[in-house]
Amino acid sequence: MGVQVQMNSESADEKTLLSEPVPRRFARLILNFFVGLAIGLAPFLGTQKVPFFKALISVMPFQIASKLIVLSAFLMGFIVTAVQFYSAERISRPVLVKRFKIALMTIGVGFLLFYFLRDEYTVDVARGDDTVTVLIGSAPLKSCSCPDPGRNPEACIQRLSFSAPAIAQCWDYREIKHRGELLGLSYLILTSGVGVLVSLILLQQEARRRRTAARRPRPAGRSGGPATPGGSPGSPPAPGSSAL
């Protein structure tokens, strides 16, 4: 009975969805997969502060942090859209296991790149009670007004102020931009890899739910009526026998 009610409910929801105009459905899906997802993932993306938790974006350079939040939210929406599509398809367990291993390897590579590039390309500068991550070049410019920016870039940045044009006075802007693109790419690989891992877990749970539903016996009476003596369910009584 419970299985039948669930199937009827899903069928009703599907009919309601299909009766909705296509442009409205399209707009609703865009809002759900991208706008709504970005709001729901605000603590993970770093746009909303949560006590005792710091998002990964908090250790990214201030020059590229806002751009990475937008790109990361878009990638997560893309991943959720793919999950919604593949959840209606049948994916075998070996395929899911293989993709999970690939996703794990991708996260490992992304983490190593992220850790190395951040350590190589940035410095952490104190600003009041907080610490700000700043992207700099490999060597200071000769025109820099700081006393010794090569050995003490933190003091130079505190003197210049925390703004991209001010940092460009002592380090090459094009090099900073190139380094920011590489570091940002490693960040996106790492965060999107986490999203792919979660999506594969969801697909695995969906496949398990389908297998469980397929093993459940169908409710009596769905295949032709109650069983009768001397015959199969729904067949007329055998000669010489009487139906009670």
PDB file of C-alpha atoms in Angstrom:
ATOM      1  CA  MET A   1       0.000   0.000   0.000  1.00  0.00           C
ATOM      2  CA  GLY A   2       2.781   2.402   0.900  1.00  0.00           C
ATOM      3  CA  VAL A   3       4.607   1.714  -2.375  1.00  0.00           C
ATOM      4  CA  GLN A   4       1.446   2.365  -4.360  1.00  0.00           C
ATOM      5  CA  VAL A   5       0.804   5.663  -2.570  1.00  0.00           C
ATOM      6  CA  GLN A   6       4.396   6.754  -3.237  1.00  0.00           C
ATOM      7  CA  MET A   7       4.121   5.848  -6.932  1.00  0.00           C
ATOM      8  CA  ASN A   8       0.801   7.694  -7.226  1.00  0.00           C
ATOM      9  CA  SER A   9       2.321  10.748  -5.518  1.00  0.00           C
ATOM     10  CA  GLU A  10       5.320  10.742  -7.863  1.00  0.00           C
ATOM     11  CA  SER A  11       3.015  10.367 -10.858  1.00  0.00           C
ATOM     12  CA  ALA A  12       0.886  13.298  -9.685  1.00  0.00           C
ATOM     13  CA  ASP A  13       3.966  15.472  -9.182  1.00  0.00           C
ATOM     14  CA  GLU A  14       5.198  14.567 -12.660  1.00  0.00           C
ATOM     15  CA  LYS A  15       1.840  15.455 -14.219  1.00  0.00           C
ATOM     16  CA  THR A  16       1.830  18.786 -12.381  1.00  0.00           C
ATOM     17  CA  LEU A  17       5.350  19.514 -13.576  1.00  0.00           C
ATOM     18  CA  LEU A  18       4.576  18.653 -17.193  1.00  0.00           C
ATOM     19  CA  SER A  19       1.423  20.780 -17.159  1.00  0.00           C
ATOM     20  CA  GLU A  20       3.485  23.843 -16.272  1.00  0.00           C
ATOM     21  CA  PRO A  21       4.465  26.054 -19.250  1.00  0.00           C
ATOM     22  CA  VAL A  22       7.979  25.400 -20.557  1.00  0.00           C
ATOM     23  CA  PRO A  23       9.315  28.981 -20.041  1.00  0.00           C
ATOM     24  CA  ARG A  24       8.126  28.955 -16.428  1.00  0.00           C
ATOM     25  CA  ARG A  25       9.681  25.536 -15.828  1.00  0.00           C
ATOM     26  CA  PHE A  26      12.921  26.754 -17.383  1.00  0.00           C
ATOM     27  CA  ALA A  27      13.031  29.836 -15.166  1.00  0.00           C
ATOM     28  CA  ARG A  28      12.237  27.793 -12.065  1.00  0.00           C
ATOM     29  CA  LEU A  29      14.997  25.280 -12.780  1.00  0.00           C
ATOM     30  CA  ILE A  30      17.533  28.058 -13.358  1.00  0.00           C
ATOM     31  CA  LEU A  31      16.568  29.650 -10.044  1.00  0.00           C
ATOM     32  CA  ASN A  32      16.696  26.323  -8.205  1.00  0.00           C
ATOM     33  CA  PHE A  33      19.988  25.076  -9.632  1.00  0.00           C
ATOM     34  CA  PHE A  34      21.939  28.329  -9.560  1.00  0.00           C
ATOM     35  CA  VAL A  35      20.383  31.083  -7.428  1.00  0.00           C
ATOM     36  CA  GLY A  36      18.868  28.848  -4.760  1.00  0.00           C
ATOM     37  CA  LEU A  37      21.940  26.635  -4.662  1.00  0.00           C
ATOM     38  CA  ALA A  38      24.252  29.625  -4.205  1.00  0.00           C
ATOM     39  CA  ILE A  39      22.129  30.795  -1.275  1.00  0.00           C
ATOM     40  CA  GLY A  40      22.109  27.337   0.282  1.00  0.00           C
ATOM     41  CA  LEU A  41      25.869  26.964  -0.123  1.00  0.00           C
ATOM     42  CA  ALA A  42      26.620  30.452   1.218  1.00  0.00           C
ATOM     43  CA  PRO A  43      28.539  29.140   4.288  1.00  0.00           C
ATOM     44  CA  PHE A  44      30.591  26.771   2.107  1.00  0.00           C
ATOM     45  CA  LEU A  45      31.296  29.449  -0.500  1.00  0.00           C
ATOM     46  CA  GLY A  46      32.208  31.990   2.171  1.00  0.00           C
ATOM     47  CA  THR A  47      29.493  34.572   1.508  1.00  0.00           C
ATOM     48  CA  GLN A  48      27.938  33.973   4.937  1.00  0.00           C
ATOM     49  CA  LYS A  49      29.941  33.652   8.130  1.00  0.00           C
ATOM     50  CA  VAL A  50      29.264  30.748  10.467  1.00  0.00           C
ATOM     51  CA  PRO A  51      30.642  30.578  14.042  1.00  0.00           C
ATOM     52  CA  PHE A  52      33.627  28.238  14.472  1.00  0.00           C
ATOM     53  CA  PHE A  53      33.880  27.676  10.700  1.00  0.00           C
ATOM     54  CA  LYS A  54      36.020  29.294   8.032  1.00  0.00           C
ATOM     55  CA  ALA A  55      35.383  28.711   4.359  1.00  0.00           C
ATOM     56  CA  LEU A  56      38.248  27.864   2.031  1.00  0.00           C
ATOM     57  CA  ILE A  57      37.773  31.193   0.276  1.00  0.00           C
ATOM     58  CA  SER A  58      38.935  32.962   3.462  1.00  0.00           C
ATOM     59  CA  VAL A  59      42.546  31.933   2.741  1.00  0.00           C
ATOM     60  CA  MET A  60      42.425  33.161  -0.863  1.00  0.00           C
ATOM     61  CA  PRO A  61      43.943  36.498  -1.952  1.00  0.00           C
ATOM     62  CA  PHE A  62      41.564  39.422  -1.660  1.00  0.00           C
ATOM     63  CA  GLN A  63      42.297  40.373  -5.300  1.00  0.00           C
ATOM     64  CA  ILE A  64      40.507  37.299  -6.680  1.00  0.00           C
ATOM     65  CA  ALA A  65      38.202  36.152  -3.844  1.00  0.00           C
ATOM     66  CA  SER A  66      34.981  37.771  -5.090  1.00  0.00           C
ATOM     67  CA  LYS A  67      35.469  36.428  -8.620  1.00  0.00           C
ATOM     68  CA  LEU A  68      36.094  32.907  -7.313  1.00  0.00           C
ATOM     69  CA  ILE A  69      32.880  32.932  -5.265  1.00  0.00           C
ATOM     70  CA  VAL A  70      30.854  33.651  -8.419  1.00  0.00           C
ATOM     71  CA  LEU A  71      32.681  31.041 -10.504  1.00  0.00           C
ATOM     72  CA  SER A  72      32.473  28.414  -7.774  1.00  0.00           C
ATOM     73  CA  ALA A  73      28.725  28.958  -7.355  1.00  0.00           C
ATOM     74  CA  PHE A  74      28.253  28.583 -11.110  1.00  0.00           C
ATOM     75  CA  LEU A  75      30.256  25.350 -11.185  1.00  0.00           C
ATOM     76  CA  MET A  76      28.240  23.932  -8.283  1.00  0.00           C
ATOM     77  CA  GLY A  77      25.035  24.762 -10.147  1.00  0.00           C
ATOM     78  CA  PHE A  78      26.391  22.993 -13.211  1.00  0.00           C
ATOM     79  CA  ILE A  79      27.220  19.900 -11.123  1.00  0.00           C
ATOM     80  CA  VAL A  80      23.746  19.841  -9.533  1.00  0.00           C
ATOM     81  CA  THR A  81      22.166  20.108 -12.983  1.00  0.00           C
ATOM     82  CA  ALA A  82      24.199  17.110 -14.118  1.00  0.00           C
ATOM     83  CA  VAL A  83      23.135  15.152 -11.012  1.00  0.00           C
ATOM     84  CA  GLN A  84      19.481  15.908 -11.731  1.00  0.00           C
ATOM     85  CA  PHE A  85      19.892  14.603 -15.278  1.00  0.00           C
ATOM     86  CA  TYR A  86      21.819  11.439 -14.437  1.00  0.00           C
ATOM     87  CA  SER A  87      19.569  10.580 -11.496  1.00  0.00           C
ATOM     88  CA  ALA A  88      16.931   9.567 -14.061  1.00  0.00           C
ATOM     89  CA  GLU A  89      19.386   7.266 -15.843  1.00  0.00           C
ATOM     90  CA  ARG A  90      20.561   3.825 -14.794  1.00  0.00           C
ATOM     91  CA  ILE A  91      24.260   3.888 -13.899  1.00  0.00           C
ATOM     92  CA  SER A  92      25.972   0.651 -12.954  1.00  0.00           C
ATOM     93  CA  ARG A  93      27.910   0.313  -9.702  1.00  0.00           C
ATOM     94  CA  PRO A  94      31.322  -0.262 -11.419  1.00  0.00           C
ATOM     95  CA  VAL A  95      30.883   2.990 -13.350  1.00  0.00           C
ATOM     96  CA  LEU A  96      30.082   4.901 -10.154  1.00  0.00           C
ATOM     97  CA  VAL A  97      33.097   3.393  -8.365  1.00  0.00           C
ATOM     98  CA  LYS A  98      35.385   4.294 -11.266  1.00  0.00           C
ATOM     99  CA  ARG A  99      34.135   7.872 -11.394  1.00  0.00           C
ATOM    100  CA  PHE A 100      34.469   8.175  -7.616  1.00  0.00           C
ATOM    101  CA  LYS A 101      38.135   7.154  -7.829  1.00  0.00           C
ATOM    102  CA  ILE A 102      38.736   9.679 -10.611  1.00  0.00           C
ATOM    103  CA  ALA A 103      37.076  12.396  -8.512  1.00  0.00           C
ATOM    104  CA  LEU A 104      39.250  11.483  -5.512  1.00  0.00           C
ATOM    105  CA  MET A 105      42.398  11.719  -7.652  1.00  0.00           C
ATOM    106  CA  THR A 106      41.239  15.078  -9.022  1.00  0.00           C
ATOM    107  CA  ILE A 107      40.716  16.420  -5.503  1.00  0.00           C
ATOM    108  CA  GLY A 108      44.159  15.171  -4.471  1.00  0.00           C
ATOM    109  CA  VAL A 109      45.843  16.899  -7.414  1.00  0.00           C
ATOM    110  CA  GLY A 110      43.797  20.055  -6.859  1.00  0.00           C
ATOM    111  CA  PHE A 111      44.699  20.150  -3.163  1.00  0.00           C
ATOM    112  CA  LEU A 112      48.429  19.753  -3.849  1.00  0.00           C
ATOM    113  CA  LEU A 113      48.341  22.480  -6.502  1.00  0.00           C
ATOM    114  CA  PHE A 114      46.317  24.748  -4.250  1.00  0.00           C
ATOM    115  CA  TYR A 115      48.626  24.277  -1.267  1.00  0.00           C
ATOM    116  CA  PHE A 116      51.822  24.787  -3.291  1.00  0.00           C
ATOM    117  CA  LEU A 117      50.621  27.767  -5.345  1.00  0.00           C
ATOM    118  CA  ARG A 118      49.125  29.561  -2.371  1.00  0.00           C
ATOM    119  CA  ASP A 119      52.344  29.150  -0.391  1.00  0.00           C
ATOM    120  CA  GLU A 120      54.410  30.310  -3.376  1.00  0.00           C
ATOM    121  CA  TYR A 121      52.302  33.194  -4.673  1.00  0.00           C
ATOM    122  CA  THR A 122      50.834  34.831  -1.567  1.00  0.00           C
ATOM    123  CA  VAL A 123      51.717  36.347   1.785  1.00  0.00           C
ATOM    124  CA  ASP A 124      49.540  36.686   4.885  1.00  0.00           C
ATOM    125  CA  VAL A 125      49.455  40.237   6.181  1.00  0.00           C
ATOM    126  CA  ALA A 126      48.020  41.303   9.539  1.00  0.00           C
ATOM    127  CA  ARG A 127      45.272  43.935   9.461  1.00  0.00           C
ATOM    128  CA  GLY A 128      43.947  44.657  12.906  1.00  0.00           C
ATOM    129  CA  ASP A 129      42.750  41.405  14.465  1.00  0.00           C
ATOM    130  CA  ASP A 130      42.396  39.694  11.074  1.00  0.00           C
ATOM    131  CA  THR A 131      44.833  38.319   8.522  1.00  0.00           C
ATOM    132  CA  VAL A 132      44.526  39.167   4.834  1.00  0.00           C
ATOM    133  CA  THR A 133      45.995  37.003   2.090  1.00  0.00           C
ATOM    134  CA  VAL A 134      47.664  39.075  -0.623  1.00  0.00           C
ATOM    135  CA  LEU A 135      48.822  37.975  -4.063  1.00  0.00           C
ATOM    136  CA  ILE A 136      52.265  39.325  -5.044  1.00  0.00           C
ATOM    137  CA  GLY A 137      54.813  38.820  -7.798  1.00  0.00           C
ATOM    138  CA  SER A 138      58.065  36.881  -7.708  1.00  0.00           C
ATOM    139  CA  ALA A 139      60.234  39.990  -7.325  1.00  0.00           C
ATOM    140  CA  PRO A 140      59.457  43.612  -6.426  1.00  0.00           C
ATOM    141  CA  LEU A 141      59.755  46.368  -9.008  1.00  0.00           C
ATOM    142  CA  LYS A 142      62.759  48.682  -8.888  1.00  0.00           C
ATOM    143  CA  SER A 143      60.411  51.651  -8.700  1.00  0.00           C
ATOM    144  CA  CYS A 144      58.885  50.399  -5.441  1.00  0.00           C
ATOM    145  CA  SER A 145      59.032  52.999  -2.669  1.00  0.00           C
ATOM    146  CA  CYS A 146      59.254  50.441   0.160  1.00  0.00           C
ATOM    147  CA  PRO A 147      62.643  50.071   1.921  1.00  0.00           C
ATOM    148  CA  ASP A 148      63.040  46.301   1.435  1.00  0.00           C
ATOM    149  CA  PRO A 149      59.943  44.736  -0.222  1.00  0.00           C
ATOM    150  CA  GLY A 150      61.780  41.563  -1.202  1.00  0.00           C
ATOM    151  CA  ARG A 151      62.649  40.505   2.351  1.00  0.00           C
ATOM    152  CA  ASN A 152      59.685  42.045   4.130  1.00  0.00           C
ATOM    153  CA  PRO A 153      56.708  42.180   1.762  1.00  0.00           C
ATOM    154  CA  GLU A 154      54.224  42.214   4.657  1.00  0.00           C
ATOM    155  CA  ALA A 155      55.481  45.541   5.983  1.00  0.00           C
ATOM    156  CA  CYS A 156      55.525  46.956   2.451  1.00  0.00           C
ATOM    157  CA  ILE A 157      51.893  45.956   1.869  1.00  0.00           C
ATOM    158  CA  GLN A 158      50.818  47.458   5.192  1.00  0.00           C
ATOM    159  CA  ARG A 159      52.486  50.678   4.077  1.00  0.00           C
ATOM    160  CA  LEU A 160      50.925  50.619   0.593  1.00  0.00           C
ATOM    161  CA  SER A 161      47.357  49.709   1.740  1.00  0.00           C
ATOM    162  CA  PHE A 162      45.186  46.715   0.833  1.00  0.00           C
ATOM    163  CA  SER A 163      44.167  47.549  -2.718  1.00  0.00           C
ATOM    164  CA  ALA A 164      45.105  46.014  -6.055  1.00  0.00           C
ATOM    165  CA  PRO A 165      46.421  49.279  -7.612  1.00  0.00           C
ATOM    166  CA  ALA A 166      48.591  49.910  -4.536  1.00  0.00           C
ATOM    167  CA  ILE A 167      50.065  46.383  -4.675  1.00  0.00           C
ATOM    168  CA  ALA A 168      50.805  46.900  -8.388  1.00  0.00           C
ATOM    169  CA  GLN A 169      53.114  49.794  -7.455  1.00  0.00           C
ATOM    170  CA  CYS A 170      55.671  47.313  -6.124  1.00  0.00           C
ATOM    171  CA  TRP A 171      54.907  44.076  -8.022  1.00  0.00           C
ATOM    172  CA  ASP A 172      54.217  43.538 -11.709  1.00  0.00           C
ATOM    173  CA  TYR A 173      50.474  43.617 -12.401  1.00  0.00           C
ATOM    174  CA  ARG A 174      50.585  41.135 -15.298  1.00  0.00           C
ATOM    175  CA  GLU A 175      52.500  38.600 -13.226  1.00  0.00           C
ATOM    176  CA  ILE A 176      50.064  39.013 -10.339  1.00  0.00           C
ATOM    177  CA  LYS A 177      47.154  38.459 -12.731  1.00  0.00           C
ATOM    178  CA  HIS A 178      48.759  35.332 -14.203  1.00  0.00           C
ATOM    179  CA  ARG A 179      49.473  33.934 -10.736  1.00  0.00           C
ATOM    180  CA  GLY A 180      45.928  34.685  -9.666  1.00  0.00           C
ATOM    181  CA  GLU A 181      44.544  32.714 -12.613  1.00  0.00           C
ATOM    182  CA  LEU A 182      46.653  29.655 -11.746  1.00  0.00           C
ATOM    183  CA  LEU A 183      45.803  29.805  -8.052  1.00  0.00           C
ATOM    184  CA  GLY A 184      42.130  30.376  -8.821  1.00  0.00           C
ATOM    185  CA  LEU A 185      42.100  27.389 -11.168  1.00  0.00           C
ATOM    186  CA  SER A 186      43.484  25.126  -8.435  1.00  0.00           C
ATOM    187  CA  TYR A 187      40.797  26.428  -6.057  1.00  0.00           C
ATOM    188  CA  LEU A 188      38.024  25.707  -8.567  1.00  0.00           C
ATOM    189  CA  ILE A 189      39.380  22.204  -9.216  1.00  0.00           C
ATOM    190  CA  LEU A 190      39.388  21.511  -5.481  1.00  0.00           C
ATOM    191  CA  THR A 191      35.899  22.856  -4.717  1.00  0.00           C
ATOM    192  CA  SER A 192      34.251  21.383  -7.819  1.00  0.00           C
ATOM    193  CA  GLY A 193      35.895  18.037  -7.025  1.00  0.00           C
ATOM    194  CA  VAL A 194      34.158  18.085  -3.653  1.00  0.00           C
ATOM    195  CA  GLY A 195      30.880  18.787  -5.436  1.00  0.00           C
ATOM    196  CA  VAL A 196      31.429  15.871  -7.815  1.00  0.00           C
ATOM    197  CA  LEU A 197      32.145  13.516  -4.900  1.00  0.00           C
ATOM    198  CA  VAL A 198      28.903  14.508  -3.180  1.00  0.00           C
ATOM    199  CA  SER A 199      26.983  14.114  -6.442  1.00  0.00           C
ATOM    200  CA  LEU A 200      28.336  10.598  -6.934  1.00  0.00           C
ATOM    201  CA  ILE A 201      27.220   9.691  -3.410  1.00  0.00           C
ATOM    202  CA  LEU A 202      23.734  10.975  -4.270  1.00  0.00           C
ATOM    203  CA  LEU A 203      23.670   8.923  -7.485  1.00  0.00           C
ATOM    204  CA  GLN A 204      24.759   5.849  -5.533  1.00  0.00           C
ATOM    205  CA  GLN A 205      21.944   6.380  -3.010  1.00  0.00           C
ATOM    206  CA  GLU A 206      19.453   6.806  -5.840  1.00  0.00           C
ATOM    207  CA  ALA A 207      20.601   3.560  -7.474  1.00  0.00           C
ATOM    208  CA  ARG A 208      20.296   1.744  -4.133  1.00  0.00           C
ATOM    209  CA  ARG A 209      16.788   3.133  -3.655  1.00  0.00           C
ATOM    210  CA  ARG A 210      15.754   1.838  -7.080  1.00  0.00           C
ATOM    211  CA  ARG A 211      17.143  -1.615  -6.406  1.00  0.00           C
ATOM    212  CA  THR A 212      15.295  -1.753  -3.088  1.00  0.00           C
ATOM    213  CA  ALA A 213      12.035  -0.637  -4.706  1.00  0.00           C
ATOM    214  CA  ALA A 214      12.441  -3.250  -7.468  1.00  0.00           C
ATOM    215  CA  ARG A 215      12.766  -6.050  -4.895  1.00  0.00           C
ATOM    216  CA  ARG A 216       9.566  -5.107  -3.070  1.00  0.00           C
ATOM    217  CA  PRO A 217       6.564  -7.323  -3.935  1.00  0.00           C
ATOM    218  CA  ARG A 218       3.768  -5.667  -5.841  1.00  0.00           C
ATOM    219  CA  PRO A 219       0.521  -5.077  -3.947  1.00  0.00           C
ATOM    220  CA  ALA A 220      -2.087  -7.847  -4.320  1.00  0.00           C
ATOM    221  CA  GLY A 221      -4.731  -7.289  -6.951  1.00  0.00           C
ATOM    222  CA  ARG A 222      -2.534  -5.361  -9.420  1.00  0.00           C
ATOM    223  CA  SER A 223      -2.070  -8.294 -11.804  1.00  0.00           C
ATOM    224  CA  GLY A 224      -5.610  -9.551 -12.390  1.00  0.00           C
ATOM    225  CA  GLY A 225      -7.501 -10.177  -9.133  1.00  0.00           C
ATOM    226  CA  PRO A 226      -7.351 -12.587  -6.185  1.00  0.00           C
ATOM    227  CA  ALA A 227      -6.167 -16.154  -6.484  1.00  0.00           C
ATOM    228  CA  THR A 228      -8.816 -18.876  -6.864  1.00  0.00           C
ATOM    229  CA  PRO A 229      -8.579 -22.571  -6.031  1.00  0.00           C
ATOM    230  CA  GLY A 230      -7.233 -24.747  -8.773  1.00  0.00           C
ATOM    231  CA  GLY A 231      -5.953 -21.944 -10.958  1.00  0.00           C
ATOM    232  CA  SER A 232      -3.755 -18.906 -11.292  1.00  0.00           C
ATOM    233  CA  PRO A 233      -4.747 -15.505  -9.894  1.00  0.00           C
ATOM    234  CA  GLY A 234      -7.691 -14.105 -11.773  1.00  0.00           C
ATOM    235  CA  SER A 235      -8.489 -17.388 -13.659  1.00  0.00           C
ATOM    236  CA  PRO A 236     -11.925 -19.073 -13.565  1.00  0.00           C
ATOM    237  CA  PRO A 237     -12.490 -21.990 -11.150  1.00  0.00           C
ATOM    238  CA  ALA A 238     -11.355 -25.436 -12.255  1.00  0.00           C
ATOM    239  CA  PRO A 239     -14.099 -27.883 -13.352  1.00  0.00           C
ATOM    240  CA  GLY A 240     -15.645 -29.717 -10.396  1.00  0.00           C
ATOM    241  CA  SER A 241     -14.612 -27.121  -7.876  1.00  0.00           C
ATOM    242  CA  SER A 242     -16.641 -24.402  -6.278  1.00  0.00           C
ATOM    243  CA  ALA A 243     -15.515 -20.921  -5.419  1.00  0.00           C
ATOM    244  CA  LEU A 244     -16.185 -19.965  -1.819  1.00  0.00           C
TER     245      LEU A 244
END
